[in-house]
Amino acid sequence: RVLADVMTYNAAISACVNGDRWEEALVLLTAMQVAKVTASVVSYNAAMSACERCSQWQQALSLLGVLIDDAMLPSVVSYSAIISACEKGGQLEQGLNLMCSMPEISLIPDRITYYSAVSACEK
């Protein structure tokens, strides 16, 4: 029997992005804890992306809190996924506030981050 490791879980969570299965992505994150497999920033980013894909901005934002509570540093990818989720969920102000807060933790928004913010402004 082969035991799943963080890379196996990350691949499964990433597959949830393409299948629009955000709930399953969250179940897999929980399963990692149960299996005593430490989630990485990549794990959280994949789950945030699954939430973003399905306009689940509140879930994506909640994952940011969990990531920080787990003493991990979010990445530009983390913020971009959440900002995009906010854009898709019609939460312009929330997304812009997140983007403006990035420099506070030494993150510089990239093209994807700016695209998500501009896209939200167009709506």
Short mmCIF file of N, CA, C and O in Angstrom, two decimals:
data_model
loop_
_atom_site.label_atom_id
_atom_site.label_comp_id
_atom_site.label_asym_id
_atom_site.label_seq_id
_atom_site.Cartn_x
_atom_site.Cartn_y
_atom_site.Cartn_z
N ARG A 1 0.84 -1.17 0.00
CA ARG A 1 0.00 0.00 0.00
C ARG A 1 0.89 1.24 0.00
O ARG A 1 1.83 1.36 0.76
N VAL A 2 0.57 2.19 -0.85
CA VAL A 2 1.33 3.42 -0.95
C VAL A 2 0.62 4.51 -0.16
O VAL A 2 -0.59 4.71 -0.31
N LEU A 3 1.36 5.21 0.67
CA LEU A 3 0.79 6.31 1.44
C LEU A 3 0.89 7.61 0.66
O LEU A 3 1.91 7.88 0.02
N ALA A 4 -0.14 8.40 0.73
CA ALA A 4 -0.15 9.68 0.03
C ALA A 4 0.76 10.67 0.76
O ALA A 4 0.79 10.70 1.99
N ASP A 5 1.49 11.44 -0.01
CA ASP A 5 2.32 12.50 0.55
C ASP A 5 1.78 13.84 0.09
O ASP A 5 0.76 13.91 -0.60
N VAL A 6 2.47 14.91 0.44
CA VAL A 6 1.99 16.26 0.11
C VAL A 6 1.86 16.44 -1.40
O VAL A 6 0.91 17.07 -1.88
N MET A 7 2.77 15.86 -2.16
CA MET A 7 2.69 16.02 -3.62
C MET A 7 1.47 15.30 -4.19
O MET A 7 0.83 15.80 -5.12
N THR A 8 1.14 14.15 -3.63
CA THR A 8 -0.04 13.41 -4.07
C THR A 8 -1.30 14.23 -3.79
O THR A 8 -2.18 14.36 -4.65
N TYR A 9 -1.39 14.75 -2.59
CA TYR A 9 -2.54 15.58 -2.23
C TYR A 9 -2.61 16.84 -3.09
O TYR A 9 -3.69 17.23 -3.55
N ASN A 10 -1.46 17.47 -3.32
CA ASN A 10 -1.45 18.68 -4.15
C ASN A 10 -1.96 18.38 -5.57
O ASN A 10 -2.72 19.16 -6.14
N ALA A 11 -1.56 17.24 -6.11
CA ALA A 11 -2.03 16.86 -7.44
C ALA A 11 -3.54 16.64 -7.43
O ALA A 11 -4.25 17.08 -8.35
N ALA A 12 -4.05 16.00 -6.39
CA ALA A 12 -5.49 15.75 -6.30
C ALA A 12 -6.26 17.06 -6.13
O ALA A 12 -7.31 17.26 -6.76
N ILE A 13 -5.74 17.96 -5.29
CA ILE A 13 -6.40 19.25 -5.10
C ILE A 13 -6.37 20.05 -6.39
O ILE A 13 -7.36 20.67 -6.77
N SER A 14 -5.25 20.02 -7.09
CA SER A 14 -5.14 20.73 -8.37
C SER A 14 -6.12 20.17 -9.39
O SER A 14 -6.67 20.93 -10.20
N ALA A 15 -6.36 18.88 -9.37
CA ALA A 15 -7.34 18.29 -10.28
C ALA A 15 -8.74 18.83 -9.98
O ALA A 15 -9.56 18.96 -10.90
N CYS A 16 -8.99 19.18 -8.74
CA CYS A 16 -10.29 19.75 -8.38
C CYS A 16 -10.51 21.11 -9.04
O CYS A 16 -11.65 21.49 -9.30
N VAL A 17 -9.44 21.82 -9.31
CA VAL A 17 -9.55 23.13 -9.98
C VAL A 17 -10.17 22.94 -11.35
O VAL A 17 -11.15 23.59 -11.71
N ASN A 18 -9.61 22.04 -12.12
CA ASN A 18 -10.08 21.81 -13.49
C ASN A 18 -11.48 21.21 -13.53
O ASN A 18 -12.19 21.37 -14.51
N GLY A 19 -11.86 20.51 -12.47
CA GLY A 19 -13.18 19.89 -12.44
C GLY A 19 -14.23 20.73 -11.74
O GLY A 19 -15.34 20.25 -11.50
N ASP A 20 -13.88 21.97 -11.40
CA ASP A 20 -14.82 22.85 -10.68
C ASP A 20 -15.34 22.17 -9.42
O ASP A 20 -16.53 22.21 -9.11
N ARG A 21 -14.45 21.56 -8.67
CA ARG A 21 -14.83 20.79 -7.47
C ARG A 21 -14.21 21.41 -6.22
O ARG A 21 -13.42 20.79 -5.53
N TRP A 22 -14.59 22.65 -5.93
CA TRP A 22 -14.00 23.35 -4.79
C TRP A 22 -14.26 22.65 -3.46
O TRP A 22 -13.39 22.63 -2.58
N GLU A 23 -15.43 22.05 -3.31
CA GLU A 23 -15.75 21.38 -2.05
C GLU A 23 -14.82 20.19 -1.81
O GLU A 23 -14.36 19.96 -0.69
N GLU A 24 -14.56 19.45 -2.87
CA GLU A 24 -13.66 18.30 -2.75
C GLU A 24 -12.23 18.75 -2.42
O GLU A 24 -11.51 18.08 -1.69
N ALA A 25 -11.84 19.91 -2.96
CA ALA A 25 -10.51 20.45 -2.63
C ALA A 25 -10.40 20.71 -1.14
O ALA A 25 -9.38 20.39 -0.52
N LEU A 26 -11.45 21.26 -0.55
CA LEU A 26 -11.45 21.52 0.89
C LEU A 26 -11.46 20.22 1.69
O LEU A 26 -10.79 20.11 2.72
N VAL A 27 -12.18 19.22 1.20
CA VAL A 27 -12.19 17.91 1.85
C VAL A 27 -10.78 17.31 1.84
O VAL A 27 -10.32 16.75 2.85
N LEU A 28 -10.09 17.45 0.73
CA LEU A 28 -8.72 16.92 0.63
C LEU A 28 -7.77 17.65 1.59
O LEU A 28 -6.90 17.01 2.19
N LEU A 29 -7.93 18.95 1.75
CA LEU A 29 -7.10 19.68 2.73
C LEU A 29 -7.33 19.13 4.13
O LEU A 29 -6.39 18.95 4.90
N THR A 30 -8.58 18.88 4.46
CA THR A 30 -8.90 18.30 5.77
C THR A 30 -8.33 16.89 5.89
O THR A 30 -7.80 16.52 6.94
N ALA A 31 -8.42 16.13 4.81
CA ALA A 31 -7.88 14.76 4.81
C ALA A 31 -6.37 14.77 5.07
O ALA A 31 -5.85 13.84 5.71
N MET A 32 -5.70 15.79 4.59
CA MET A 32 -4.26 15.90 4.84
C MET A 32 -3.98 15.98 6.33
O MET A 32 -3.07 15.31 6.84
N GLN A 33 -4.76 16.78 7.02
CA GLN A 33 -4.58 16.91 8.48
C GLN A 33 -4.81 15.57 9.17
O GLN A 33 -4.04 15.17 10.04
N VAL A 34 -5.88 14.90 8.78
CA VAL A 34 -6.22 13.60 9.38
C VAL A 34 -5.09 12.59 9.13
O VAL A 34 -4.73 11.82 10.03
N ALA A 35 -4.53 12.62 7.92
CA ALA A 35 -3.45 11.69 7.56
C ALA A 35 -2.08 12.15 8.08
O ALA A 35 -1.08 11.49 7.83
N LYS A 36 -2.06 13.27 8.80
CA LYS A 36 -0.82 13.84 9.34
C LYS A 36 0.19 14.20 8.25
O LYS A 36 1.39 14.05 8.40
N VAL A 37 -0.36 14.68 7.12
CA VAL A 37 0.46 15.19 6.02
C VAL A 37 0.38 16.70 6.09
O VAL A 37 -0.71 17.27 6.07
N THR A 38 1.51 17.34 6.24
CA THR A 38 1.54 18.80 6.38
C THR A 38 1.28 19.48 5.04
O THR A 38 2.01 19.27 4.08
N ALA A 39 0.23 20.28 5.01
CA ALA A 39 -0.10 21.04 3.80
C ALA A 39 0.96 22.10 3.57
O ALA A 39 1.54 22.63 4.52
N SER A 40 1.18 22.41 2.31
CA SER A 40 2.14 23.46 1.95
C SER A 40 1.37 24.66 1.39
O SER A 40 0.15 24.60 1.20
N VAL A 41 2.09 25.72 1.11
CA VAL A 41 1.47 26.88 0.48
C VAL A 41 0.87 26.46 -0.86
O VAL A 41 -0.22 26.91 -1.23
N VAL A 42 1.53 25.55 -1.56
CA VAL A 42 1.01 25.04 -2.83
C VAL A 42 -0.34 24.35 -2.61
O VAL A 42 -1.27 24.51 -3.42
N SER A 43 -0.48 23.61 -1.52
CA SER A 43 -1.75 22.94 -1.21
C SER A 43 -2.86 23.97 -1.05
O SER A 43 -3.95 23.83 -1.63
N TYR A 44 -2.57 25.00 -0.28
CA TYR A 44 -3.57 26.06 -0.05
C TYR A 44 -3.85 26.84 -1.33
O TYR A 44 -5.01 27.16 -1.61
N ASN A 45 -2.81 27.13 -2.10
CA ASN A 45 -3.02 27.86 -3.36
C ASN A 45 -3.92 27.07 -4.31
O ASN A 45 -4.79 27.65 -4.97
N ALA A 46 -3.70 25.77 -4.38
CA ALA A 46 -4.53 24.94 -5.25
C ALA A 46 -5.98 24.97 -4.78
O ALA A 46 -6.91 25.09 -5.59
N ALA A 47 -6.19 24.87 -3.48
CA ALA A 47 -7.55 24.91 -2.93
C ALA A 47 -8.18 26.29 -3.17
O ALA A 47 -9.36 26.39 -3.52
N MET A 48 -7.39 27.35 -2.99
CA MET A 48 -7.89 28.70 -3.26
C MET A 48 -8.27 28.84 -4.73
O MET A 48 -9.29 29.47 -5.06
N SER A 49 -7.47 28.27 -5.60
CA SER A 49 -7.76 28.33 -7.04
C SER A 49 -9.05 27.59 -7.37
O SER A 49 -9.83 28.03 -8.23
N ALA A 50 -9.28 26.46 -6.70
CA ALA A 50 -10.53 25.73 -6.90
C ALA A 50 -11.72 26.58 -6.46
O ALA A 50 -12.75 26.63 -7.14
N CYS A 51 -11.56 27.28 -5.33
CA CYS A 51 -12.62 28.17 -4.86
C CYS A 51 -12.81 29.34 -5.82
O CYS A 51 -13.94 29.72 -6.13
N GLU A 52 -11.72 29.88 -6.31
CA GLU A 52 -11.78 31.00 -7.26
C GLU A 52 -12.52 30.60 -8.52
O GLU A 52 -13.37 31.34 -9.02
N ARG A 53 -12.23 29.44 -9.01
CA ARG A 53 -12.84 28.96 -10.26
C ARG A 53 -14.37 28.90 -10.15
O ARG A 53 -15.07 29.07 -11.14
N CYS A 54 -14.84 28.67 -8.93
CA CYS A 54 -16.29 28.55 -8.70
C CYS A 54 -16.88 29.76 -7.99
O CYS A 54 -17.96 29.68 -7.40
N SER A 55 -16.15 30.87 -8.01
CA SER A 55 -16.61 32.14 -7.41
C SER A 55 -16.87 32.04 -5.91
O SER A 55 -17.69 32.78 -5.37
N GLN A 56 -16.17 31.17 -5.24
CA GLN A 56 -16.33 30.98 -3.79
C GLN A 56 -15.32 31.87 -3.05
O GLN A 56 -14.40 31.39 -2.40
N TRP A 57 -15.51 33.19 -3.16
CA TRP A 57 -14.55 34.14 -2.60
C TRP A 57 -14.44 34.02 -1.08
O TRP A 57 -13.35 34.17 -0.53
N GLN A 58 -15.54 33.75 -0.40
CA GLN A 58 -15.49 33.66 1.06
C GLN A 58 -14.66 32.46 1.50
O GLN A 58 -13.89 32.55 2.46
N GLN A 59 -14.79 31.35 0.78
CA GLN A 59 -14.00 30.16 1.11
C GLN A 59 -12.52 30.42 0.84
O GLN A 59 -11.67 30.02 1.63
N ALA A 60 -12.23 31.07 -0.29
CA ALA A 60 -10.83 31.38 -0.62
C ALA A 60 -10.22 32.29 0.44
O ALA A 60 -9.09 32.07 0.88
N LEU A 61 -10.98 33.28 0.86
CA LEU A 61 -10.50 34.20 1.89
C LEU A 61 -10.30 33.49 3.21
O LEU A 61 -9.31 33.73 3.93
N SER A 62 -11.18 32.58 3.52
CA SER A 62 -11.05 31.78 4.74
C SER A 62 -9.77 30.94 4.71
O SER A 62 -9.07 30.81 5.73
N LEU A 63 -9.45 30.39 3.55
CA LEU A 63 -8.22 29.60 3.42
C LEU A 63 -6.98 30.45 3.66
O LEU A 63 -5.99 29.97 4.21
N LEU A 64 -7.04 31.72 3.27
CA LEU A 64 -5.91 32.62 3.55
C LEU A 64 -5.70 32.72 5.05
O LEU A 64 -4.57 32.65 5.53
N GLY A 65 -6.78 32.86 5.79
CA GLY A 65 -6.69 32.91 7.25
C GLY A 65 -6.09 31.65 7.84
O GLY A 65 -5.25 31.70 8.74
N VAL A 66 -6.51 30.50 7.33
CA VAL A 66 -5.98 29.22 7.81
C VAL A 66 -4.50 29.11 7.50
O VAL A 66 -3.70 28.70 8.34
N LEU A 67 -4.13 29.49 6.29
CA LEU A 67 -2.72 29.44 5.87
C LEU A 67 -1.87 30.28 6.83
O LEU A 67 -0.83 29.82 7.31
N ILE A 68 -2.33 31.47 7.13
CA ILE A 68 -1.58 32.36 8.04
C ILE A 68 -1.58 31.79 9.45
O ILE A 68 -0.54 31.81 10.13
N ASP A 69 -2.72 31.24 9.90
CA ASP A 69 -2.78 30.61 11.23
C ASP A 69 -1.82 29.44 11.35
O ASP A 69 -1.33 29.14 12.43
N ASP A 70 -1.57 28.76 10.22
CA ASP A 70 -0.63 27.64 10.20
C ASP A 70 0.83 28.11 10.07
O ASP A 70 1.71 27.31 9.79
N ALA A 71 1.04 29.41 10.27
CA ALA A 71 2.38 30.01 10.24
C ALA A 71 3.07 29.89 8.89
O ALA A 71 4.29 29.76 8.81
N MET A 72 2.27 29.93 7.81
CA MET A 72 2.84 29.94 6.47
C MET A 72 2.68 31.33 5.87
O MET A 72 1.75 32.05 6.22
N LEU A 73 3.58 31.66 4.99
CA LEU A 73 3.49 32.94 4.30
C LEU A 73 2.76 32.77 2.99
O LEU A 73 3.17 31.94 2.15
N PRO A 74 1.69 33.53 2.79
CA PRO A 74 1.01 33.45 1.50
C PRO A 74 1.92 33.99 0.39
O PRO A 74 2.86 34.75 0.65
N SER A 75 1.63 33.60 -0.82
CA SER A 75 2.41 34.04 -1.97
C SER A 75 1.56 34.95 -2.85
O SER A 75 0.36 35.15 -2.60
N VAL A 76 2.17 35.48 -3.89
CA VAL A 76 1.44 36.28 -4.86
C VAL A 76 0.33 35.43 -5.48
O VAL A 76 -0.78 35.92 -5.73
N VAL A 77 0.61 34.15 -5.69
CA VAL A 77 -0.40 33.24 -6.25
C VAL A 77 -1.59 33.15 -5.30
O VAL A 77 -2.75 33.15 -5.74
N SER A 78 -1.34 33.09 -4.00
CA SER A 78 -2.42 33.04 -3.01
C SER A 78 -3.33 34.25 -3.17
O SER A 78 -4.55 34.12 -3.29
N TYR A 79 -2.71 35.42 -3.17
CA TYR A 79 -3.49 36.66 -3.26
C TYR A 79 -4.19 36.79 -4.61
O TYR A 79 -5.33 37.22 -4.67
N SER A 80 -3.51 36.40 -5.66
CA SER A 80 -4.13 36.51 -6.99
C SER A 80 -5.37 35.64 -7.10
O SER A 80 -6.39 36.05 -7.66
N ALA A 81 -5.30 34.43 -6.53
CA ALA A 81 -6.47 33.54 -6.57
C ALA A 81 -7.63 34.13 -5.79
O ALA A 81 -8.78 34.10 -6.25
N ILE A 82 -7.34 34.69 -4.64
CA ILE A 82 -8.41 35.26 -3.81
C ILE A 82 -8.98 36.52 -4.46
O ILE A 82 -10.20 36.72 -4.48
N ILE A 83 -8.12 37.35 -4.99
CA ILE A 83 -8.59 38.58 -5.66
C ILE A 83 -9.46 38.23 -6.86
O ILE A 83 -10.50 38.83 -7.09
N SER A 84 -9.05 37.22 -7.60
CA SER A 84 -9.85 36.76 -8.74
C SER A 84 -11.19 36.19 -8.26
O SER A 84 -12.24 36.42 -8.88
N ALA A 85 -11.18 35.47 -7.15
CA ALA A 85 -12.43 34.94 -6.59
C ALA A 85 -13.35 36.09 -6.17
O ALA A 85 -14.56 36.04 -6.40
N CYS A 86 -12.76 37.13 -5.58
CA CYS A 86 -13.55 38.31 -5.20
C CYS A 86 -14.14 38.98 -6.44
O CYS A 86 -15.30 39.39 -6.45
N GLU A 87 -13.34 39.06 -7.49
CA GLU A 87 -13.82 39.65 -8.75
C GLU A 87 -15.01 38.86 -9.29
O GLU A 87 -16.05 39.43 -9.63
N LYS A 88 -14.89 37.54 -9.30
CA LYS A 88 -15.97 36.71 -9.82
C LYS A 88 -17.20 36.75 -8.93
O LYS A 88 -18.31 36.58 -9.39
N GLY A 89 -16.98 36.99 -7.64
CA GLY A 89 -18.09 37.07 -6.70
C GLY A 89 -18.65 38.47 -6.53
O GLY A 89 -19.48 38.71 -5.65
N GLY A 90 -18.16 39.42 -7.34
CA GLY A 90 -18.68 40.78 -7.26
C GLY A 90 -18.23 41.56 -6.03
O GLY A 90 -18.91 42.48 -5.60
N GLN A 91 -17.10 41.18 -5.47
CA GLN A 91 -16.59 41.82 -4.25
C GLN A 91 -15.39 42.71 -4.57
O GLN A 91 -14.28 42.48 -4.13
N LEU A 92 -15.65 43.75 -5.34
CA LEU A 92 -14.61 44.66 -5.80
C LEU A 92 -13.78 45.23 -4.65
O LEU A 92 -12.57 45.16 -4.64
N GLU A 93 -14.46 45.79 -3.68
CA GLU A 93 -13.75 46.46 -2.58
C GLU A 93 -12.87 45.48 -1.81
O GLU A 93 -11.73 45.79 -1.48
N GLN A 94 -13.39 44.29 -1.54
CA GLN A 94 -12.61 43.27 -0.82
C GLN A 94 -11.35 42.91 -1.62
O GLN A 94 -10.27 42.83 -1.06
N GLY A 95 -11.50 42.71 -2.92
CA GLY A 95 -10.36 42.36 -3.76
C GLY A 95 -9.32 43.47 -3.81
O GLY A 95 -8.12 43.21 -3.72
N LEU A 96 -9.78 44.70 -3.96
CA LEU A 96 -8.83 45.83 -4.01
C LEU A 96 -8.12 46.01 -2.67
O LEU A 96 -6.92 46.31 -2.63
N ASN A 97 -8.85 45.82 -1.57
CA ASN A 97 -8.22 45.92 -0.25
C ASN A 97 -7.13 44.87 -0.09
O ASN A 97 -6.06 45.16 0.47
N LEU A 98 -7.40 43.67 -0.57
CA LEU A 98 -6.39 42.61 -0.50
C LEU A 98 -5.15 42.98 -1.31
O LEU A 98 -4.02 42.81 -0.86
N MET A 99 -5.37 43.47 -2.52
CA MET A 99 -4.25 43.84 -3.36
C MET A 99 -3.42 44.95 -2.70
O MET A 99 -2.19 44.89 -2.70
N CYS A 100 -4.09 45.92 -2.12
CA CYS A 100 -3.38 47.03 -1.46
C CYS A 100 -2.64 46.57 -0.21
O CYS A 100 -1.67 47.23 0.21
N SER A 101 -3.07 45.46 0.39
CA SER A 101 -2.40 44.98 1.60
C SER A 101 -1.16 44.12 1.30
O SER A 101 -0.37 43.84 2.20
N MET A 102 -0.98 43.73 0.07
CA MET A 102 0.13 42.85 -0.28
C MET A 102 1.50 43.42 0.10
O MET A 102 2.33 42.69 0.66
N PRO A 103 1.79 44.69 -0.17
CA PRO A 103 3.11 45.21 0.20
C PRO A 103 3.40 45.14 1.70
O PRO A 103 4.57 45.08 2.10
N GLU A 104 2.36 45.10 2.52
CA GLU A 104 2.57 45.00 3.97
C GLU A 104 3.29 43.72 4.36
O GLU A 104 3.92 43.65 5.41
N ILE A 105 3.16 42.68 3.53
CA ILE A 105 3.88 41.43 3.80
C ILE A 105 4.93 41.16 2.72
O ILE A 105 5.29 40.02 2.44
N SER A 106 5.40 42.25 2.13
CA SER A 106 6.49 42.21 1.15
C SER A 106 6.15 41.43 -0.12
O SER A 106 7.01 40.79 -0.72
N LEU A 107 4.88 41.48 -0.53
CA LEU A 107 4.49 40.88 -1.80
C LEU A 107 4.16 41.98 -2.79
O LEU A 107 3.52 42.97 -2.45
N ILE A 108 4.62 41.79 -4.01
CA ILE A 108 4.37 42.76 -5.07
C ILE A 108 3.37 42.14 -6.05
O ILE A 108 3.62 41.05 -6.57
N PRO A 109 2.24 42.81 -6.26
CA PRO A 109 1.27 42.26 -7.21
C PRO A 109 1.91 42.06 -8.59
O PRO A 109 2.76 42.83 -9.01
N ASP A 110 1.49 40.99 -9.27
CA ASP A 110 2.00 40.72 -10.61
C ASP A 110 0.90 41.00 -11.64
O ASP A 110 -0.15 41.52 -11.30
N ARG A 111 1.16 40.65 -12.89
CA ARG A 111 0.20 40.90 -13.97
C ARG A 111 -1.16 40.27 -13.69
O ARG A 111 -2.20 40.88 -13.96
N ILE A 112 -1.15 39.06 -13.19
CA ILE A 112 -2.41 38.35 -12.92
C ILE A 112 -3.19 39.06 -11.82
O ILE A 112 -4.41 39.21 -11.92
N THR A 113 -2.49 39.52 -10.81
CA THR A 113 -3.15 40.25 -9.72
C THR A 113 -3.79 41.51 -10.26
O THR A 113 -4.97 41.79 -9.97
N TYR A 114 -3.04 42.27 -11.05
CA TYR A 114 -3.58 43.51 -11.61
C TYR A 114 -4.73 43.23 -12.57
O TYR A 114 -5.73 43.95 -12.59
N TYR A 115 -4.61 42.18 -13.36
CA TYR A 115 -5.68 41.83 -14.29
C TYR A 115 -6.98 41.55 -13.54
O TYR A 115 -8.06 42.00 -13.94
N SER A 116 -6.87 40.79 -12.45
CA SER A 116 -8.05 40.47 -11.66
C SER A 116 -8.69 41.73 -11.08
O SER A 116 -9.91 41.88 -11.07
N ALA A 117 -7.85 42.64 -10.61
CA ALA A 117 -8.35 43.89 -10.03
C ALA A 117 -9.03 44.74 -11.09
O ALA A 117 -10.13 45.28 -10.89
N VAL A 118 -8.39 44.88 -12.25
CA VAL A 118 -8.97 45.68 -13.33
C VAL A 118 -10.27 45.03 -13.81
O VAL A 118 -11.27 45.73 -14.07
N SER A 119 -10.27 43.72 -13.91
CA SER A 119 -11.47 43.00 -14.35
C SER A 119 -12.62 43.25 -13.39
O SER A 119 -13.78 43.43 -13.80
N ALA A 120 -12.33 43.30 -12.10
CA ALA A 120 -13.37 43.56 -11.11
C ALA A 120 -13.93 44.97 -11.26
O ALA A 120 -15.13 45.20 -11.10
N CYS A 121 -13.07 45.91 -11.61
CA CYS A 121 -13.50 47.30 -11.79
C CYS A 121 -14.42 47.46 -13.00
O CYS A 121 -15.26 48.35 -13.04
N GLU A 122 -14.25 46.60 -13.99
CA GLU A 122 -15.06 46.69 -15.20
C GLU A 122 -16.49 46.25 -14.97
O GLU A 122 -17.37 46.59 -15.73
N LYS A 123 -16.73 45.49 -13.91
CA LYS A 123 -18.06 44.92 -13.69
C LYS A 123 -18.99 45.90 -13.01
O LYS A 123 -18.71 46.75 -12.31
#
